[in-house]
Amino acid sequence: MNEAVRNIDGATKLDAAIIGAGVAGLYQIYQLRNMGMKVRAFEAASDVGGTWYWNRYPGARFDSEAYIYQYLFSEDLYKGWSWSERFPGQPEIERWMHYVTDSLDLRKDIQFDARIVSAHYNEDTRRWIIRTEDGETIDAQFLITCCGMLSAPLSELFPGQSSFKGRIFHTARWPHEPIELEGKKVGVIGIGATGIQVIQTIASKVGELTVFVRTPQYVLPMKNPKFGEADVKAYKERFDELKNTLPHTFTGFEYDFMYKWADLTPARRRDVMEEIYQNGSLKLWLASFAEMFFDPEVSEEISEFVRDKMRARLKDPKLCDLLIPKDYGFGTHRVPLETNYLEVYHRPNVKAVSVKDNPIVEIVPEGLKLADGTVHELDMIVMATGFDAGSGALTRIDIRGRGGHTLKEDWGKDIRTAYGMQVHGYPNLFMTGAPLAPSAALCNMTTCLQQQTEWIADCIRYMRDKGVAVIEPTAEVEERWVRHHDETANANLISKTNSWYVGSNVPGKPRRVLSYTGGVGTYRQKCNEVAESGYEGFAMTA
Ligand code: NA7
């Protein structure tokens, strides 16, 4: 632990308090510490990793290629770790995060098992008073939230959950100890990216698997070759290329849109889709034809291409009807990668139950009850039911800005930010992975979180150089960003589809596309322009 000075009220006094020790928090500690700041991260978990600490459910793995889900600020750090396959699983990712933490000697600046429950801005001292669940008080000039955009699980959804006789887990709260699956009757609720990974992994291990399906999901098959020495050497040699490319592509991945739909003949389009599909990655979604996001006809053609692929694998018309989307376009919400997921439904021990018109109404001691009164008897229920994304991690903390305004109330009406990193009315609050930035959903997270933490560190460095104590975006700059965000997002078909991308999975959440859809490279450029202008539109006081 670094030298934290305690003031007379017993508060721990810091220059910056960071919430979270995941991908963003770790790098933010490193940067601010190197600037000579007194900084500490408060982490609710018992160790580092964030997403990769909590999501230890069976089958959890990357959908980003391992060699791009990386920190690129240090060549040594990058080259000091060797991945074993293209899309590694959670245990390996967690080990990598430990490697990063220990290589950068970050543990001494992280307080574990420390959940932040409140953060109030004191207008007299112009500092944040932050409290942990255990009653510790922290007094910090800056509050930097690195708490993850998918870290507030939707785990209390059904009446009667506590009455269930078996075990019930949300995937983001999967226990550390091994869970006995053999012979068990297991129910999985949800077929998002998470549910799919769980289902394809446990189907062959459990006695019976019942999948409760509400909205069908487009899926793409993953190709996941093991990496031998030559592969590792080859990707490490690409360090400079990746460092120069990733920050500027549309999604922070290594690939970018290559073709214009209108330039190609129908036959050529089909060939291009086929070729990209065979890549076995998210490329068909993130780097085939950008028109898929704007032009309903292109969206429909690409959707039909994917439906065809799914039909060919599912075969059974009833399964096709249940599992292949008809009424929204491919890529308008998160596309999962999978391995033999669709084939799982051909297994004799697996059944899919539609809960679209016959919803789950209750958990009862023996299982799960549907609206028509049917009870599915189960030994274990896996809730792969998602998250209150982007805003949830922050609104679950009692964050109060100027005038006693709370973020929960403000965002309960309208989710607004300036560049996704600051909020008018909340001085010296910086956020990563928050709404209205690409890092709220549409990017390779390490690319976006490095950019945001670097922008934050640069801003604080600028303030210190100029003798500025407080920064806050004006209402005008926030309004300008929200308007630009909305104009960009509302032209995108993502805005028309229900999913966590627009907050429709949380009752009462104001609808707005959570992620900036103008592209990762463009977002970076716009953030850089703010810095180059001397933070025009951001009020600074000495
Ligand atoms: P998602 O993508 O939000 O998926 C949640 C799933 O749970 C989805 O299939 C939901 O159906 C389903 N769900 C939620 N509530 C219910 C109820 N009440 N009844 C039936 N089904 C329900 O979360 P994931 O964890 O899979 O993925 C989140 C992100 O993590 C992912 O996008 C990656 O970026 C990593 P619905 O679609 O709402 O009908």
XYZ file of C-alpha atoms and ligand atoms in Angstrom:
581
model
C 0.000 0.000 0.000
C 1.457 3.402 -0.837
C 1.748 6.211 1.691
C -1.852 7.269 2.222
C -2.117 10.123 4.665
C -4.978 9.999 7.136
C -6.513 13.327 8.062
C -7.914 14.190 11.461
C -11.308 12.704 10.635
C -9.643 9.413 9.903
C -10.271 9.604 6.172
C -7.691 8.150 3.816
C -6.430 11.091 1.801
C -5.594 10.489 -1.843
C -5.051 12.433 -5.019
C -7.129 9.930 -6.930
C -9.435 7.121 -5.891
C -10.052 4.558 -8.588
C -12.973 2.156 -8.424
C -12.072 -1.211 -9.914
C -8.944 -3.183 -10.724
C -9.833 -4.630 -14.109
C -8.404 -3.751 -17.512
C -8.981 0.004 -17.077
C -8.245 0.329 -13.364
C -4.894 -1.454 -13.555
C -3.548 0.805 -16.279
C -5.006 3.921 -14.658
C -3.168 3.183 -11.400
C 0.058 2.716 -13.330
C -0.280 5.978 -15.232
C -1.242 8.173 -12.278
C 1.373 6.618 -10.022
C 4.007 7.385 -12.649
C 2.878 11.003 -12.483
C 3.749 11.007 -8.775
C 0.152 10.963 -7.596
C -1.090 9.322 -4.450
C -3.517 6.829 -5.921
C -5.349 3.747 -4.774
C -7.816 1.434 -6.460
C -10.714 0.002 -4.481
C -11.776 -3.375 -5.737
C -14.872 -5.250 -4.540
C -13.350 -8.589 -5.536
C -10.591 -10.402 -3.698
C -8.212 -10.104 -6.620
C -7.619 -8.263 -9.889
C -9.317 -8.935 -13.201
C -12.712 -7.218 -13.142
C -14.812 -8.982 -15.778
C -12.277 -11.785 -15.863
C -12.434 -12.238 -12.118
C -16.226 -12.391 -11.861
C -17.156 -14.238 -15.049
C -15.677 -17.638 -14.234
C -18.662 -19.619 -15.499
C -18.018 -22.755 -17.571
C -16.964 -21.831 -21.104
C -16.163 -18.143 -20.469
C -13.681 -16.987 -23.096
C -12.603 -14.137 -25.356
C -14.469 -13.116 -28.488
C -11.549 -10.776 -29.286
C -8.375 -12.370 -30.608
C -5.989 -12.699 -27.654
C -3.184 -10.836 -29.398
C -5.341 -7.726 -29.743
C -6.962 -7.900 -26.287
C -3.765 -6.403 -24.982
C -2.038 -3.425 -23.488
C 0.024 -1.789 -26.185
C 1.801 0.884 -24.176
C 4.697 -1.428 -23.345
C 6.370 -3.705 -25.858
C 8.006 -5.671 -23.042
C 4.688 -6.286 -21.334
C 3.126 -7.346 -24.630
C 5.931 -9.669 -25.596
C 6.405 -11.095 -22.109
C 3.178 -13.082 -22.296
C 2.408 -15.881 -24.749
C -1.143 -16.957 -25.496
C -1.955 -20.609 -26.023
C -4.772 -20.160 -28.548
C -6.568 -17.564 -30.630
C -9.519 -17.114 -28.242
C -8.382 -18.302 -24.807
C -10.638 -19.159 -21.899
C -11.178 -17.274 -18.641
C -8.565 -19.100 -16.529
C -5.794 -18.126 -18.943
C -7.092 -14.557 -19.207
C -7.180 -14.245 -15.438
C -3.586 -15.499 -15.277
C -2.627 -12.845 -17.842
C -4.199 -10.136 -15.701
C -2.144 -11.359 -12.744
C 0.934 -11.234 -14.952
C 0.178 -7.612 -15.866
C -0.477 -6.678 -12.232
C 2.698 -8.273 -10.962
C 4.886 -7.060 -13.843
C 3.825 -3.485 -13.123
C 3.929 -4.020 -9.344
C 0.374 -2.771 -8.931
C -0.867 -4.812 -5.961
C 0.521 -2.398 -3.399
C -1.881 0.240 -4.693
C -5.011 -1.888 -4.693
C -7.322 -2.467 -1.771
C -9.235 -5.713 -2.272
C -12.606 -6.736 -0.821
C -13.392 -3.035 -0.732
C -16.746 -2.252 -2.308
C -17.413 1.455 -2.748
C -20.965 2.266 -1.703
C -21.016 6.049 -1.911
C -19.095 9.006 -3.318
C -20.238 12.519 -2.463
C -18.677 15.669 -3.881
C -17.992 18.184 -1.120
C -18.441 21.656 -2.589
C -16.527 23.328 0.243
C -13.375 21.261 0.026
C -13.948 20.500 -3.693
C -13.033 16.900 -3.052
C -14.801 13.568 -3.143
C -15.752 11.802 0.079
C -15.932 8.136 -0.755
C -17.076 5.302 1.498
C -16.508 1.573 1.415
C -19.028 -1.003 2.536
C -16.850 -1.615 5.603
C -17.100 2.014 6.654
C -13.718 3.316 5.526
C -13.786 6.938 4.359
C -11.596 8.214 1.547
C -11.051 11.863 0.747
C -9.807 12.308 -2.837
C -9.386 15.109 -5.324
C -10.344 12.872 -8.254
C -12.783 9.996 -8.464
C -12.115 7.703 -11.417
C -14.563 4.934 -12.083
C -13.125 1.879 -13.786
C -15.913 -0.395 -12.675
C -16.681 -2.047 -15.977
C -19.551 -1.642 -18.375
C -20.938 -5.119 -17.741
C -20.502 -5.511 -14.008
C -23.962 -4.933 -12.554
C -25.598 -8.355 -12.965
C -29.352 -8.729 -13.339
C -29.556 -11.479 -10.798
C -32.766 -10.823 -8.870
C -35.345 -11.197 -11.606
C -37.961 -13.662 -10.488
C -40.204 -13.967 -7.465
C -39.370 -16.938 -5.283
C -35.671 -17.201 -6.168
C -34.697 -17.798 -2.551
C -37.225 -20.629 -2.242
C -35.409 -22.799 -4.811
C -34.203 -26.084 -3.260
C -31.282 -26.473 -5.647
C -28.481 -24.055 -6.478
C -28.980 -20.916 -8.488
C -26.151 -18.867 -10.009
C -25.881 -15.755 -12.077
C -23.035 -16.353 -14.515
C -21.185 -13.243 -13.289
C -21.206 -14.594 -9.731
C -20.039 -18.107 -10.505
C -18.365 -19.672 -7.449
C -14.634 -20.324 -7.280
C -15.017 -23.926 -6.164
C -15.756 -26.624 -8.754
C -19.473 -27.194 -9.308
C -20.708 -30.759 -9.701
C -22.692 -30.929 -12.938
C -22.702 -34.678 -13.621
C -26.175 -36.141 -13.722
C -27.807 -32.850 -12.736
C -30.964 -31.367 -14.237
C -29.800 -27.896 -15.196
C -31.828 -24.991 -16.552
C -30.151 -22.093 -18.362
C -32.061 -18.825 -18.685
C -30.730 -16.646 -21.497
C -28.988 -17.201 -24.804
C -26.846 -14.069 -25.066
C -23.081 -14.334 -25.562
C -22.808 -15.705 -22.029
C -25.639 -18.239 -22.128
C -24.296 -19.653 -25.387
C -20.828 -20.205 -23.918
C -22.331 -21.949 -20.894
C -24.741 -24.097 -22.902
C -22.164 -25.400 -25.389
C -19.766 -26.198 -22.539
C -22.034 -27.975 -20.062
C -24.397 -29.835 -22.404
C -22.228 -32.944 -22.525
C -21.566 -32.898 -18.776
C -25.012 -32.507 -17.236
C -27.765 -35.095 -16.960
C -30.442 -32.943 -18.586
C -30.189 -29.428 -19.910
C -33.223 -27.199 -20.437
C -32.587 -23.921 -22.229
C -35.204 -21.206 -21.747
C -35.238 -19.159 -24.936
C -36.943 -15.787 -25.225
C -35.328 -13.945 -28.147
C -33.473 -15.876 -30.854
C -29.893 -14.892 -31.511
C -27.656 -14.776 -34.593
C -24.443 -16.706 -34.004
C -21.124 -17.083 -35.803
C -18.850 -20.107 -35.492
C -15.501 -19.497 -33.843
C -12.259 -20.884 -35.253
C -9.930 -21.265 -32.350
C -6.598 -22.804 -33.332
C -4.010 -23.529 -30.659
C -0.955 -21.322 -30.883
C 2.411 -23.014 -31.228
C 5.758 -21.263 -30.852
C 5.755 -20.084 -34.468
C 2.273 -18.525 -34.123
C 3.272 -16.699 -30.965
C 6.445 -15.425 -32.592
C 4.465 -14.283 -35.626
C 1.884 -12.298 -33.690
C 4.521 -10.755 -31.432
C 6.340 -9.542 -34.521
C 3.210 -7.615 -35.383
C 3.473 -5.474 -32.248
C 4.265 -2.198 -34.031
C 1.670 -2.829 -36.715
C -1.044 -3.589 -34.144
C -0.062 -0.629 -31.987
C -0.458 1.627 -35.001
C -3.628 0.048 -36.368
C -5.932 -0.901 -33.497
C -6.534 2.615 -32.129
C -7.836 3.833 -35.472
C -10.160 1.122 -36.784
C -13.930 1.353 -36.433
C -14.120 -1.044 -33.478
C -10.568 -1.224 -32.138
C -10.103 -4.676 -33.678
C -7.343 -5.390 -36.181
C -9.738 -5.484 -39.115
C -11.850 -2.761 -40.664
C -14.550 -2.428 -43.321
C -12.984 -3.265 -46.659
C -15.753 -3.162 -49.235
C -18.620 -0.958 -50.327
C -21.822 -2.921 -50.850
C -22.810 -0.897 -53.912
C -19.451 -1.568 -55.612
C -19.922 -5.334 -55.721
C -22.169 -7.607 -57.751
C -24.557 -9.841 -55.780
C -22.361 -12.865 -56.540
C -19.244 -11.089 -55.348
C -20.985 -9.917 -52.154
C -21.898 -13.517 -51.402
C -18.272 -14.597 -51.981
C -17.003 -11.851 -49.711
C -19.449 -12.819 -46.954
C -18.496 -16.471 -47.316
C -14.794 -15.687 -47.197
C -15.177 -13.500 -44.110
C -17.501 -16.013 -42.433
C -14.767 -18.620 -42.822
C -12.445 -16.386 -40.792
C -14.219 -17.733 -37.688
C -14.192 -14.417 -35.833
C -16.417 -11.376 -35.349
C -15.227 -10.003 -38.674
C -18.505 -10.572 -40.518
C -20.138 -8.283 -37.981
C -17.407 -5.721 -37.354
C -15.609 -5.498 -40.674
C -17.632 -6.718 -43.631
C -20.083 -4.101 -44.932
C -20.762 -0.982 -42.874
C -24.032 -0.548 -44.793
C -25.436 -3.399 -42.711
C -25.888 -0.878 -39.889
C -27.691 1.754 -41.914
C -29.461 0.237 -44.889
C -32.351 -2.141 -44.057
C -32.000 -3.962 -47.387
C -28.312 -4.691 -46.880
C -29.057 -5.675 -43.292
C -31.696 -8.129 -44.500
C -29.379 -9.714 -47.091
C -26.567 -10.236 -44.637
C -29.046 -11.468 -42.010
C -30.386 -13.973 -44.516
C -26.866 -15.170 -45.247
C -26.365 -15.899 -41.532
C -29.836 -17.454 -41.186
C -28.994 -19.820 -44.058
C -25.866 -20.913 -42.237
C -27.840 -21.515 -39.067
C -30.613 -23.399 -40.889
C -28.076 -25.722 -42.479
C -26.802 -26.661 -39.033
C -30.070 -26.802 -37.107
C -31.984 -28.755 -39.790
C -35.106 -29.307 -37.665
C -37.759 -26.682 -38.681
C -39.015 -26.369 -35.082
C -35.522 -25.550 -33.834
C -35.047 -23.129 -36.719
C -38.251 -21.381 -35.788
C -37.213 -21.074 -32.167
C -33.541 -20.183 -32.555
C -33.161 -18.148 -35.752
C -34.030 -14.451 -35.554
C -36.583 -13.088 -37.994
C -37.510 -9.646 -36.805
C -34.245 -7.802 -36.260
C -31.083 -7.455 -38.287
C -27.810 -9.324 -37.879
C -25.353 -7.283 -35.837
C -27.881 -4.884 -34.355
C -27.045 -6.410 -31.046
C -24.041 -8.266 -29.743
C -23.111 -11.215 -31.986
C -21.713 -14.181 -30.056
C -19.053 -16.525 -31.350
C -19.726 -20.177 -30.630
C -18.379 -23.687 -31.013
C -20.917 -26.395 -31.890
C -23.562 -24.450 -29.996
C -26.407 -25.101 -32.417
C -25.570 -28.798 -32.591
C -26.113 -29.007 -28.822
C -29.866 -28.897 -29.469
C -29.644 -32.237 -31.302
C -28.442 -33.987 -28.170
C -31.007 -36.250 -26.499
C -30.358 -34.669 -23.077
C -30.997 -31.085 -24.259
C -34.300 -29.351 -24.831
C -35.126 -25.778 -25.765
C -38.254 -24.254 -24.251
C -39.740 -21.063 -25.657
C -40.560 -18.518 -22.975
C -41.509 -15.756 -25.364
C -45.280 -16.148 -25.175
C -45.213 -18.276 -22.064
C -42.797 -16.395 -19.806
C -41.068 -17.517 -16.649
C -43.202 -16.179 -13.835
C -41.669 -17.632 -10.725
C -38.973 -19.795 -9.236
C -40.539 -22.454 -7.036
C -38.754 -24.861 -4.662
C -38.605 -27.604 -7.290
C -37.722 -25.473 -10.312
C -39.029 -22.893 -12.662
C -42.651 -22.044 -13.326
C -44.033 -20.652 -16.575
C -47.134 -18.525 -17.109
C -49.242 -21.511 -18.212
C -48.489 -23.218 -14.896
C -45.914 -25.707 -16.242
C -43.176 -26.393 -13.712
C -39.761 -27.473 -15.042
C -38.094 -29.480 -12.289
C -34.426 -28.613 -11.899
C -31.446 -29.205 -9.614
C -29.614 -26.076 -10.742
C -30.560 -22.815 -12.427
C -28.006 -20.785 -14.379
C -29.059 -17.193 -14.889
C -27.275 -15.963 -18.003
C -29.601 -13.000 -17.857
C -27.180 -10.169 -18.474
C -26.396 -6.840 -16.893
C -27.559 -3.309 -16.283
C -24.899 -2.250 -18.773
C -22.891 0.946 -18.944
C -24.744 2.908 -16.297
C -25.648 0.169 -13.788
C -22.254 -0.117 -12.123
C -22.369 3.619 -11.401
C -26.009 4.035 -10.416
C -25.634 1.197 -7.907
C -23.178 3.465 -6.071
C -24.635 6.506 -4.302
C -22.759 9.113 -6.373
C -23.689 12.705 -5.548
C -22.397 15.743 -7.360
C -22.979 19.451 -6.909
C -26.219 20.507 -5.222
C -26.726 16.995 -3.861
C -27.797 15.691 -7.282
C -27.475 11.944 -7.564
C -26.310 10.155 -10.671
C -28.986 7.546 -10.093
C -31.751 10.160 -10.285
C -30.150 12.111 -13.114
C -29.535 9.037 -15.239
C -32.916 7.651 -14.216
C -34.342 10.470 -16.341
C -31.770 10.698 -19.119
C -28.359 9.058 -19.466
C -26.006 11.889 -20.446
C -22.240 12.326 -20.456
C -19.609 14.490 -22.094
C -17.503 12.199 -24.302
C -18.494 9.295 -22.051
C -15.879 10.397 -19.553
C -17.367 13.241 -17.535
C -20.781 14.455 -16.404
C -21.957 18.036 -15.956
C -22.654 18.629 -12.256
C -20.043 16.090 -11.119
C -16.685 17.894 -10.920
C -13.485 15.864 -11.005
C -15.378 12.664 -11.756
C -13.819 10.703 -14.604
C -15.360 7.532 -15.982
C -14.255 4.678 -18.223
C -16.545 2.168 -19.930
C -19.446 4.533 -19.293
C -22.327 5.495 -21.576
C -21.863 7.481 -24.791
C -18.346 6.251 -25.527
C -17.384 3.253 -27.695
C -16.182 1.474 -24.577
C -19.777 1.094 -23.425
C -20.165 -1.734 -25.930
C -18.865 -1.412 -29.451
C -15.150 -1.989 -29.269
C -12.310 -4.242 -28.385
C -12.230 -3.247 -24.735
C -8.480 -2.968 -24.252
C -8.182 -0.580 -27.196
C -10.877 1.715 -25.855
C -9.968 1.536 -22.193
C -6.334 2.383 -22.906
C -7.443 5.411 -24.882
C -9.802 6.598 -22.127
C -7.384 6.105 -19.233
C -4.665 7.870 -21.231
C -6.999 10.800 -21.979
C -7.859 11.030 -18.280
C -4.198 10.918 -17.217
C -3.310 13.570 -19.816
C -6.135 15.786 -18.599
C -5.015 15.507 -14.981
C -1.412 16.183 -16.033
C -2.575 19.307 -17.871
C -4.496 20.458 -14.789
C -1.505 19.979 -12.539
C 0.776 21.820 -14.957
C -1.636 24.755 -15.130
C -2.443 24.821 -11.420
C -6.057 23.817 -12.016
C -7.814 22.005 -9.164
C -11.239 21.245 -10.601
C -12.592 20.336 -14.026
C -16.203 19.935 -15.045
C -17.828 19.835 -18.460
C -20.216 22.711 -19.094
C -23.866 21.927 -19.788
C -23.263 23.141 -23.363
C -20.416 20.760 -24.169
C -22.350 17.866 -22.674
C -25.426 18.782 -24.704
C -23.293 19.014 -27.844
C -21.855 15.549 -27.253
C -25.239 14.003 -26.454
C -26.693 15.502 -29.644
C -23.804 14.285 -31.780
C -24.023 10.858 -30.148
C -27.766 10.633 -30.753
C -27.560 11.780 -34.361
C -24.937 9.120 -35.046
C -26.690 6.411 -33.061
C -30.207 7.037 -34.304
C -29.086 6.594 -37.907
C -27.790 3.169 -36.909
C -30.128 0.164 -36.930
C -28.736 -0.772 -33.516
C -31.021 1.920 -32.121
C -34.101 0.053 -33.393
C -33.359 -3.364 -31.848
C -34.094 -4.202 -28.229
C -31.076 -5.334 -26.225
C -28.734 -4.141 -23.527
C -27.138 -1.914 -26.182
C -30.136 0.423 -25.798
C -30.935 -0.383 -22.166
C -34.221 -2.113 -22.999
C -33.287 -5.140 -20.862
C -33.739 -3.090 -17.678
C -37.315 -1.999 -16.950
C -37.582 1.789 -16.697
C -34.081 2.513 -18.016
C -34.184 5.524 -20.356
C -33.649 4.277 -23.891
C -30.496 5.513 -25.580
C -27.818 3.647 -27.506
C -25.231 3.237 -24.757
C -22.198 3.090 -26.963
C -20.856 5.765 -29.283
C -21.381 4.411 -32.796
C -19.240 6.880 -34.745
C -16.214 4.566 -34.572
C -13.324 4.064 -32.224
C -10.878 5.993 -34.414
C -13.242 8.951 -34.786
C -13.957 9.007 -31.068
C -10.241 9.082 -30.304
C -9.786 11.951 -32.721
C -12.610 13.921 -31.125
C -11.208 13.343 -27.631
C -7.765 14.427 -28.846
C -9.261 17.606 -30.280
C -10.697 18.446 -26.854
C -7.265 18.044 -25.270
C -5.532 19.998 -28.036
C -7.991 22.872 -27.582
C -7.019 23.159 -23.910
C -10.244 21.368 -22.889
C -12.559 23.868 -24.489
C -16.050 23.477 -23.050
C -14.713 22.117 -19.788
C -14.804 24.615 -16.908
C -11.523 24.675 -14.998
C -10.961 26.386 -11.660
C -7.731 26.898 -9.754
P -27.403 -10.495 -22.648
O -26.804 -10.391 -23.980
O -28.139 -9.311 -22.105
O -28.365 -11.764 -22.668
C -29.275 -12.019 -21.631
C -30.132 -13.179 -22.011
O -31.026 -13.451 -20.934
C -31.006 -12.879 -23.230
O -31.149 -14.060 -23.967
C -32.329 -12.486 -22.575
O -33.443 -12.629 -23.387
C -32.353 -13.449 -21.431
N -33.276 -13.039 -20.384
C -33.147 -11.986 -19.550
N -34.212 -11.933 -18.729
C -35.003 -12.970 -19.059
C -36.253 -13.439 -18.578
N -36.886 -12.811 -17.587
N -36.785 -14.528 -19.152
C -36.136 -15.143 -20.165
N -34.965 -14.764 -20.666
C -34.409 -13.677 -20.113
O -26.335 -10.880 -21.535
P -25.004 -11.765 -21.684
O -24.457 -11.932 -20.328
O -25.244 -12.963 -22.496
O -24.072 -10.869 -22.514
C -23.712 -9.587 -22.068
C -22.446 -9.208 -22.720
O -21.355 -9.810 -22.024
C -22.278 -9.681 -24.115
O -22.980 -8.924 -25.010
C -20.790 -9.639 -24.279
O -20.376 -8.323 -24.599
C -20.283 -10.031 -22.931
P -33.967 -11.356 -24.270
O -32.964 -11.192 -25.354
O -33.992 -10.183 -23.320
O -35.318 -11.740 -24.712
